């Protein structure tokens, strides 16, 4: 079946998005090689600013550009799947929030489209809430990529940044793909395996700032790509395990569909994605030492409530949005094939 015009526009939007890094580097080297003294000078000052100067830490405010968040490209990316935002409860703009997004999938595309753009009207759906999607700090050292992510309200996921974003800033909400690189290795279509058992960092942030925890389940994120899961004790599994330990990245082996949506390629497969935002779980603020005694208990209790709420969210929506599911929601710690024996 030939791809329709709308599908081709969607595919083109993904190509533009995936090549954003390439365009940024192209601009950088073009300025460097073809630029005159002035443009090279400006480039040098800019690089010094982002690598060694005050630009090293993402600025807090004033970096969001509604124009970029509202780009036509993002709407086309969302329509291609299509993606839908499902709201189950109100978020109060007088409070602060820590959203846990699951599953990570290969690239967390639906997290980006939902919270870093306005393609699904997230700001209209939750009035008064400023969402900050968080990503790896490495992105903020790459020329122009840094400005691209900042303009979308994104920040790095260091603990200090999380605390700065939430402390005394009503209506602020951070979005974390809690399972990270490990969960990316589990991204099997129609499977919901979530790395959460020992993930306490995001709960500690909520406890320290008194922010409510909000579970978010993306039904369909894992269906965007076909992932081959290496068997236990194969060379690939060992390589993935070592890379995970060494550089903290998952390197899943995956493919999508081709440009004409008929062959194998790197574009996501089409398939409905529903991003379901759960009800907030109030977390009392704890001022003392978070890693011992009462602090530890407070974190444990909040984590337990979060896990229960996430399971509840799954049970309430699986019948509607995960009809093709294979198995149930599994909370694991490490992909089984990557466990050390
Ligand atoms: C977002 O809001 C606009 C204007 O209210 C509307 O036309 C559009 O359909 C909405 N998009 C989604 C995905 O809900």
CSV table of C-alpha atoms and ligand atoms in Angstrom, one decimal:
chain,number,residue,atom,x,y,z
A,1,UNK,CA,0.0,0.0,0.0
A,2,UNK,CA,1.4,3.4,-1.0
A,3,UNK,CA,1.9,5.9,1.7
A,4,UNK,CA,-0.6,8.7,1.8
A,5,UNK,CA,0.4,12.4,1.6
A,6,UNK,CA,-0.3,12.8,5.4
A,7,UNK,CA,2.0,9.9,6.2
A,8,UNK,CA,4.7,11.3,4.0
A,9,UNK,CA,4.5,14.6,5.8
A,10,UNK,CA,4.7,12.7,9.1
A,11,UNK,CA,7.7,10.8,7.9
A,12,UNK,CA,9.4,14.0,6.7
A,13,UNK,CA,8.8,15.6,10.1
A,14,UNK,CA,10.6,12.7,11.8
A,15,UNK,CA,13.5,13.0,9.4
A,16,UNK,CA,13.8,16.7,10.2
A,17,UNK,CA,13.7,15.9,13.9
A,18,UNK,CA,16.2,13.1,13.8
A,19,UNK,CA,18.6,15.2,11.7
A,20,UNK,CA,18.4,18.2,14.0
A,21,UNK,CA,21.8,17.2,15.5
A,22,UNK,CA,23.3,17.0,12.1
A,23,UNK,CA,22.1,20.5,11.1
A,24,UNK,CA,23.5,21.9,14.3
A,25,UNK,CA,26.9,20.5,13.7
A,26,UNK,CA,26.7,21.6,10.0
A,27,UNK,CA,26.0,25.1,11.2
A,28,UNK,CA,28.9,24.9,13.6
A,29,UNK,CA,31.5,23.7,11.0
A,30,UNK,CA,30.1,26.0,8.3
A,31,UNK,CA,30.7,29.0,10.6
A,32,UNK,CA,34.1,27.7,11.5
A,33,UNK,CA,35.4,27.0,8.0
A,34,UNK,CA,33.6,29.5,5.8
A,35,UNK,CA,33.1,32.3,8.3
A,36,UNK,CA,35.2,35.4,8.5
A,37,UNK,CA,37.0,36.7,11.6
A,38,UNK,CA,33.9,38.1,13.1
A,39,UNK,CA,31.7,35.0,12.9
A,40,UNK,CA,34.6,32.8,14.2
A,41,UNK,CA,35.1,35.3,17.0
A,42,UNK,CA,31.4,35.1,17.9
A,43,UNK,CA,31.6,31.3,17.7
A,44,UNK,CA,34.6,31.2,20.1
A,45,UNK,CA,32.8,33.5,22.6
A,46,UNK,CA,29.7,31.3,22.4
A,47,UNK,CA,31.6,28.1,22.9
A,48,UNK,CA,33.5,29.6,25.9
A,49,UNK,CA,30.2,30.7,27.3
A,50,UNK,CA,28.6,27.3,27.0
A,51,UNK,CA,31.6,25.2,28.0
A,52,UNK,CA,33.3,27.3,30.7
A,53,UNK,CA,31.1,30.3,31.4
A,54,UNK,CA,27.7,30.9,33.0
A,55,UNK,CA,26.0,29.0,30.1
A,56,UNK,CA,27.4,25.8,31.5
A,57,UNK,CA,24.3,25.3,33.6
A,58,UNK,CA,21.0,25.6,31.8
A,59,UNK,CA,19.5,28.9,32.7
A,60,UNK,CA,16.3,28.6,34.7
A,61,UNK,CA,13.8,30.9,33.0
A,62,UNK,CA,13.3,32.9,29.9
A,63,UNK,CA,14.7,30.1,27.7
A,64,UNK,CA,11.4,28.6,26.7
A,65,UNK,CA,10.3,29.7,23.2
A,66,UNK,CA,6.6,29.1,22.7
A,67,UNK,CA,7.1,29.5,19.0
A,68,UNK,CA,9.4,26.5,18.8
A,69,UNK,CA,7.3,24.4,21.1
A,70,UNK,CA,4.4,25.1,18.8
A,71,UNK,CA,6.2,24.2,15.6
A,72,UNK,CA,4.1,22.6,12.8
A,73,UNK,CA,6.7,19.8,12.6
A,74,UNK,CA,5.8,18.6,16.1
A,75,UNK,CA,2.1,18.4,15.2
A,76,UNK,CA,2.9,16.3,12.2
A,77,UNK,CA,5.0,14.0,14.3
A,78,UNK,CA,2.1,13.6,16.6
A,79,UNK,CA,-0.5,13.1,13.9
A,80,UNK,CA,1.7,10.5,12.1
A,81,UNK,CA,1.3,7.9,15.0
A,82,UNK,CA,-1.2,9.4,16.1
A,83,UNK,CA,-0.5,10.5,19.7
A,84,UNK,CA,-3.1,11.5,22.2
A,85,UNK,CA,-2.8,13.0,25.6
A,86,UNK,CA,-5.2,11.5,28.2
A,87,UNK,CA,-5.8,13.6,31.4
A,88,UNK,CA,-7.2,11.7,34.4
A,89,UNK,CA,-7.0,14.5,37.1
A,90,UNK,CA,-6.3,18.2,37.5
A,91,UNK,CA,-2.8,19.6,38.4
A,92,UNK,CA,-3.0,22.6,40.7
A,93,UNK,CA,-0.8,25.5,39.5
A,94,UNK,CA,-0.1,26.4,43.1
A,95,UNK,CA,1.9,23.2,43.6
A,96,UNK,CA,5.0,21.6,42.1
A,97,UNK,CA,5.2,18.2,40.5
A,98,UNK,CA,7.6,15.3,39.6
A,99,UNK,CA,6.3,13.3,36.7
A,100,UNK,CA,7.6,9.8,36.1
A,101,UNK,CA,7.3,8.7,32.5
A,102,UNK,CA,7.2,5.0,31.6
A,103,UNK,CA,8.3,3.2,29.5
A,104,UNK,CA,11.4,4.9,28.2
A,105,UNK,CA,11.2,3.2,24.8
A,106,UNK,CA,14.0,3.7,22.4
A,107,UNK,CA,14.0,7.5,22.3
A,108,UNK,CA,11.1,8.5,24.6
A,109,UNK,CA,9.5,10.2,21.6
A,110,UNK,CA,6.0,10.5,23.1
A,111,UNK,CA,7.5,12.1,26.2
A,112,UNK,CA,9.2,14.7,24.1
A,113,UNK,CA,6.2,15.4,21.9
A,114,UNK,CA,3.8,15.6,24.9
A,115,UNK,CA,5.8,17.7,27.4
A,116,UNK,CA,8.5,19.5,25.4
A,117,UNK,CA,6.2,20.7,22.6
A,118,UNK,CA,2.6,21.9,22.4
A,119,UNK,CA,1.6,19.3,19.7
A,120,UNK,CA,-0.9,17.7,22.1
A,121,UNK,CA,-1.8,21.1,23.8
A,122,UNK,CA,-0.3,20.1,27.1
A,123,UNK,CA,-0.2,23.7,28.4
A,124,UNK,CA,-3.9,24.2,27.6
A,125,UNK,CA,-4.8,20.8,29.1
A,126,UNK,CA,-3.0,21.7,32.4
A,127,UNK,CA,-3.3,25.4,32.7
A,128,UNK,CA,-0.7,27.2,34.8
A,129,UNK,CA,1.8,24.2,34.7
A,130,UNK,CA,5.2,24.7,33.2
A,131,UNK,CA,6.6,21.3,32.1
A,132,UNK,CA,10.3,20.7,32.0
A,133,UNK,CA,11.3,17.6,30.2
A,134,UNK,CA,14.7,16.5,31.5
A,135,UNK,CA,17.4,14.9,29.5
A,136,UNK,CA,21.1,13.9,29.7
A,137,UNK,CA,23.4,16.7,30.7
A,138,UNK,CA,25.7,15.9,27.7
A,139,UNK,CA,23.2,17.6,25.4
A,140,UNK,CA,23.8,21.0,27.0
A,141,UNK,CA,27.5,21.0,25.9
A,142,UNK,CA,26.8,20.6,22.2
A,143,UNK,CA,26.7,23.9,20.3
A,144,UNK,CA,23.2,24.9,19.1
A,145,UNK,CA,21.7,21.6,20.3
A,146,UNK,CA,21.8,23.1,23.7
A,147,UNK,CA,19.8,26.1,22.6
A,148,UNK,CA,17.3,23.8,20.7
A,149,UNK,CA,16.6,21.8,23.8
A,150,UNK,CA,16.5,24.8,26.2
A,151,UNK,CA,14.0,26.5,23.9
A,152,UNK,CA,11.7,23.6,24.4
A,153,UNK,CA,11.8,24.1,28.2
A,154,UNK,CA,14.1,21.1,28.7
A,155,UNK,CA,16.8,20.9,31.3
A,156,UNK,CA,19.4,18.4,32.5
A,157,UNK,CA,18.4,15.7,34.9
A,158,UNK,CA,21.1,16.4,37.6
A,159,UNK,CA,19.7,16.5,41.1
A,160,UNK,CA,20.8,20.1,41.6
A,161,UNK,CA,18.8,21.1,38.5
A,162,UNK,CA,15.7,19.2,39.6
A,163,UNK,CA,15.8,21.0,43.0
A,164,UNK,CA,16.4,24.4,41.5
A,165,UNK,CA,13.5,23.9,39.1
A,166,UNK,CA,11.1,23.0,41.9
A,167,UNK,CA,12.1,25.0,45.0
A,168,UNK,CA,9.7,27.9,45.5
A,169,UNK,CA,8.5,27.8,41.9
A,170,UNK,CA,4.8,27.2,41.9
A,171,UNK,CA,3.4,25.5,38.8
A,172,UNK,CA,6.7,23.9,37.9
A,173,UNK,CA,6.7,20.3,36.8
A,174,UNK,CA,9.7,18.1,35.9
A,175,UNK,CA,9.3,15.1,33.7
A,176,UNK,CA,11.8,12.2,34.1
A,177,UNK,CA,12.1,9.0,32.1
A,178,UNK,CA,12.8,7.1,35.3
A,179,UNK,CA,13.9,3.8,33.8
A,180,UNK,CA,16.6,5.4,31.6
A,181,UNK,CA,19.1,3.4,29.5
A,182,UNK,CA,18.2,0.1,31.2
A,183,UNK,CA,14.6,0.4,30.3
A,184,UNK,CA,15.5,1.2,26.7
A,185,UNK,CA,17.0,-2.3,26.4
A,186,UNK,CA,13.6,-3.7,27.4
A,187,UNK,CA,11.6,-1.8,24.8
A,188,UNK,CA,9.7,-4.7,23.2
A,189,UNK,CA,6.5,-3.9,21.2
A,190,UNK,CA,3.4,-4.6,23.4
A,191,UNK,CA,5.5,-5.3,26.4
A,192,UNK,CA,5.5,-3.2,29.6
A,193,UNK,CA,8.6,-3.9,31.5
A,194,UNK,CA,9.6,-1.0,33.7
A,195,UNK,CA,12.8,-0.4,35.6
A,196,UNK,CA,11.6,1.1,38.9
A,197,UNK,CA,12.3,-1.2,41.8
A,198,UNK,CA,15.4,0.5,43.0
A,199,UNK,CA,14.9,3.9,41.4
A,200,UNK,CA,14.6,6.3,44.4
A,201,UNK,CA,16.3,9.4,43.1
A,202,UNK,CA,13.1,11.0,41.6
A,203,UNK,CA,11.2,10.2,44.8
A,204,UNK,CA,13.9,11.8,46.9
A,205,UNK,CA,13.5,15.0,44.8
A,206,UNK,CA,9.7,14.9,45.5
A,207,UNK,CA,10.2,14.3,49.2
A,208,UNK,CA,12.8,17.1,49.6
A,209,UNK,CA,10.7,19.7,47.8
A,210,UNK,CA,7.2,18.5,48.9
A,211,UNK,CA,6.2,18.0,45.2
A,212,UNK,CA,3.5,15.6,44.3
A,213,UNK,CA,4.5,12.5,42.3
A,214,UNK,CA,2.6,11.9,39.1
A,215,UNK,CA,2.8,8.6,37.2
A,216,UNK,CA,2.6,8.8,33.4
A,217,UNK,CA,2.1,5.7,31.2
A,218,UNK,CA,2.7,5.9,27.5
A,219,UNK,CA,0.7,3.1,25.8
A,220,UNK,CA,2.4,2.6,22.5
A,221,UNK,CA,5.8,4.2,23.0
A,222,UNK,CA,7.3,0.7,22.9
A,223,UNK,CA,5.6,-0.1,19.6
A,224,UNK,CA,7.5,2.6,17.6
A,225,UNK,CA,10.4,0.3,16.8
A,226,UNK,CA,11.2,-3.4,16.5
A,227,UNK,CA,13.9,-4.3,19.0
A,228,UNK,CA,16.0,-7.4,19.0
A,229,UNK,CA,16.6,-8.6,22.4
A,230,UNK,CA,19.9,-10.4,22.7
A,231,UNK,CA,19.8,-13.8,24.3
A,232,UNK,CA,21.6,-14.4,27.6
A,233,UNK,CA,25.3,-14.8,27.5
A,234,UNK,CA,25.7,-14.0,23.8
A,235,UNK,CA,28.4,-11.6,22.7
A,236,UNK,CA,25.9,-8.9,22.1
A,237,UNK,CA,24.4,-9.2,25.6
A,238,UNK,CA,27.9,-9.0,27.1
A,239,UNK,CA,28.8,-5.9,25.0
A,240,UNK,CA,25.5,-4.2,26.0
A,241,UNK,CA,26.2,-5.0,29.6
A,242,UNK,CA,29.7,-3.6,29.5
A,243,UNK,CA,28.6,-0.4,27.7
A,244,UNK,CA,25.9,0.1,30.2
A,245,UNK,CA,28.4,-0.1,33.0
A,246,UNK,CA,31.1,1.9,31.2
A,247,UNK,CA,29.2,4.8,29.7
A,248,UNK,CA,25.7,4.4,31.2
A,249,UNK,CA,24.0,4.1,27.8
A,250,UNK,CA,21.9,1.2,26.6
A,251,UNK,CA,22.6,0.8,22.9
A,252,UNK,CA,19.5,-1.3,22.1
A,253,UNK,CA,19.5,-2.9,18.6
A,254,UNK,CA,16.4,-1.8,16.8
A,255,UNK,CA,14.9,-0.8,13.5
A,256,UNK,CA,11.8,1.0,12.2
A,257,UNK,CA,10.2,1.4,8.9
A,258,UNK,CA,11.7,3.0,5.7
A,259,UNK,CA,11.1,6.4,4.2
A,260,UNK,CA,8.4,5.1,1.9
A,261,UNK,CA,6.9,3.2,4.9
A,262,UNK,CA,7.3,-0.1,3.2
A,263,UNK,CA,10.8,-1.4,3.9
A,264,UNK,CA,13.0,-1.5,7.0
A,265,UNK,CA,14.5,1.8,8.0
A,266,UNK,CA,14.9,4.1,11.0
A,267,UNK,CA,11.5,5.8,11.0
A,268,UNK,CA,9.0,4.9,13.7
A,269,UNK,CA,6.2,2.5,12.8
A,270,UNK,CA,2.8,4.0,12.8
A,271,UNK,CA,0.6,3.1,15.7
A,272,UNK,CA,-1.7,4.9,18.2
A,273,UNK,CA,0.1,6.2,21.3
A,274,UNK,CA,-1.8,7.3,24.3
A,275,UNK,CA,0.0,9.2,27.0
A,276,UNK,CA,-2.0,8.8,30.2
A,277,UNK,CA,-1.2,11.3,33.0
A,278,UNK,CA,-2.3,9.8,36.3
A,279,UNK,CA,-3.6,11.6,39.4
A,280,UNK,CA,-1.0,13.4,41.6
A,281,UNK,CA,0.2,11.7,44.8
A,282,UNK,CA,0.7,14.2,47.5
A,283,UNK,CA,4.1,13.9,49.2
A,284,UNK,CA,4.8,15.6,52.5
A,285,UNK,CA,8.0,17.7,52.5
A,286,UNK,CA,10.8,16.3,54.6
A,287,UNK,CA,13.6,18.8,55.6
A,288,UNK,CA,16.0,16.5,57.4
A,289,UNK,CA,18.5,13.9,56.2
A,290,UNK,CA,16.9,12.0,53.4
A,291,UNK,CA,19.2,9.0,53.6
A,292,UNK,CA,18.7,7.9,57.1
A,293,UNK,CA,15.9,7.1,59.6
A,294,UNK,CA,12.7,9.0,59.1
A,295,UNK,CA,13.9,10.4,55.7
A,296,UNK,CA,14.6,6.9,54.4
A,297,UNK,CA,11.2,5.8,55.6
A,298,UNK,CA,9.5,8.8,54.0
A,299,UNK,CA,11.1,8.0,50.6
A,300,UNK,CA,10.2,4.3,50.9
A,301,UNK,CA,6.6,5.1,51.7
A,302,UNK,CA,6.3,7.6,48.8
A,303,UNK,CA,7.9,5.1,46.4
A,304,UNK,CA,5.5,2.3,47.5
A,305,UNK,CA,2.5,4.7,46.9
A,306,UNK,CA,3.9,5.6,43.5
A,307,UNK,CA,4.3,2.0,42.4
A,308,UNK,CA,0.8,1.2,43.6
A,309,UNK,CA,-0.6,4.2,41.7
A,310,UNK,CA,1.3,3.2,38.6
A,311,UNK,CA,-0.2,-0.3,38.7
A,312,UNK,CA,-3.6,1.2,39.3
A,313,UNK,CA,-3.2,3.4,36.2
A,314,UNK,CA,-2.2,0.4,34.2
A,315,UNK,CA,-5.2,-1.6,35.3
A,316,UNK,CA,-7.6,1.2,34.6
A,317,UNK,CA,-6.4,1.8,31.0
A,318,UNK,CA,-4.8,-1.4,29.7
A,319,UNK,CA,-8.2,-2.7,28.4
A,320,UNK,CA,-8.6,0.3,26.3
A,321,UNK,CA,-5.1,1.3,25.2
A,322,UNK,CA,-3.1,-1.9,25.4
A,323,UNK,CA,-5.4,-4.4,23.7
A,324,UNK,CA,-2.5,-6.2,21.9
A,325,UNK,CA,-0.5,-6.5,25.1
A,326,UNK,CA,1.7,-9.5,25.8
A,327,UNK,CA,1.7,-10.1,29.5
A,328,UNK,CA,1.1,-7.5,32.2
A,329,UNK,CA,3.0,-4.5,33.6
A,330,UNK,CA,6.3,-5.9,35.1
A,331,UNK,CA,8.4,-3.9,37.4
A,332,UNK,CA,12.0,-5.1,37.2
A,333,UNK,CA,15.4,-3.9,38.1
A,334,UNK,CA,17.7,-4.9,35.2
A,335,UNK,CA,17.0,-6.6,31.9
A,336,UNK,CA,17.2,-10.3,32.7
A,337,UNK,CA,19.7,-11.0,29.9
A,338,UNK,CA,22.0,-8.4,31.3
A,339,UNK,CA,22.1,-9.7,34.9
A,340,UNK,CA,25.5,-10.9,36.0
A,341,UNK,CA,25.4,-14.6,36.8
B,1,LIG,C1,-5.0,21.9,20.1
B,1,LIG,O1,-5.8,23.1,20.2
B,1,LIG,C2,-6.2,23.6,19.0
B,1,LIG,C3,-6.8,25.0,19.2
B,1,LIG,O2,-7.7,25.0,20.3
B,1,LIG,C4,-7.0,22.6,18.2
B,1,LIG,O3,-7.4,23.1,17.0
B,1,LIG,C5,-6.3,21.3,18.1
B,1,LIG,O4,-7.1,20.3,17.5
B,1,LIG,C6,-5.7,20.8,19.4
B,1,LIG,N1,-4.9,19.7,19.2
B,1,LIG,C7,-5.0,18.5,19.9
B,1,LIG,C8,-4.1,17.5,19.5
B,1,LIG,O5,-5.8,18.4,20.7
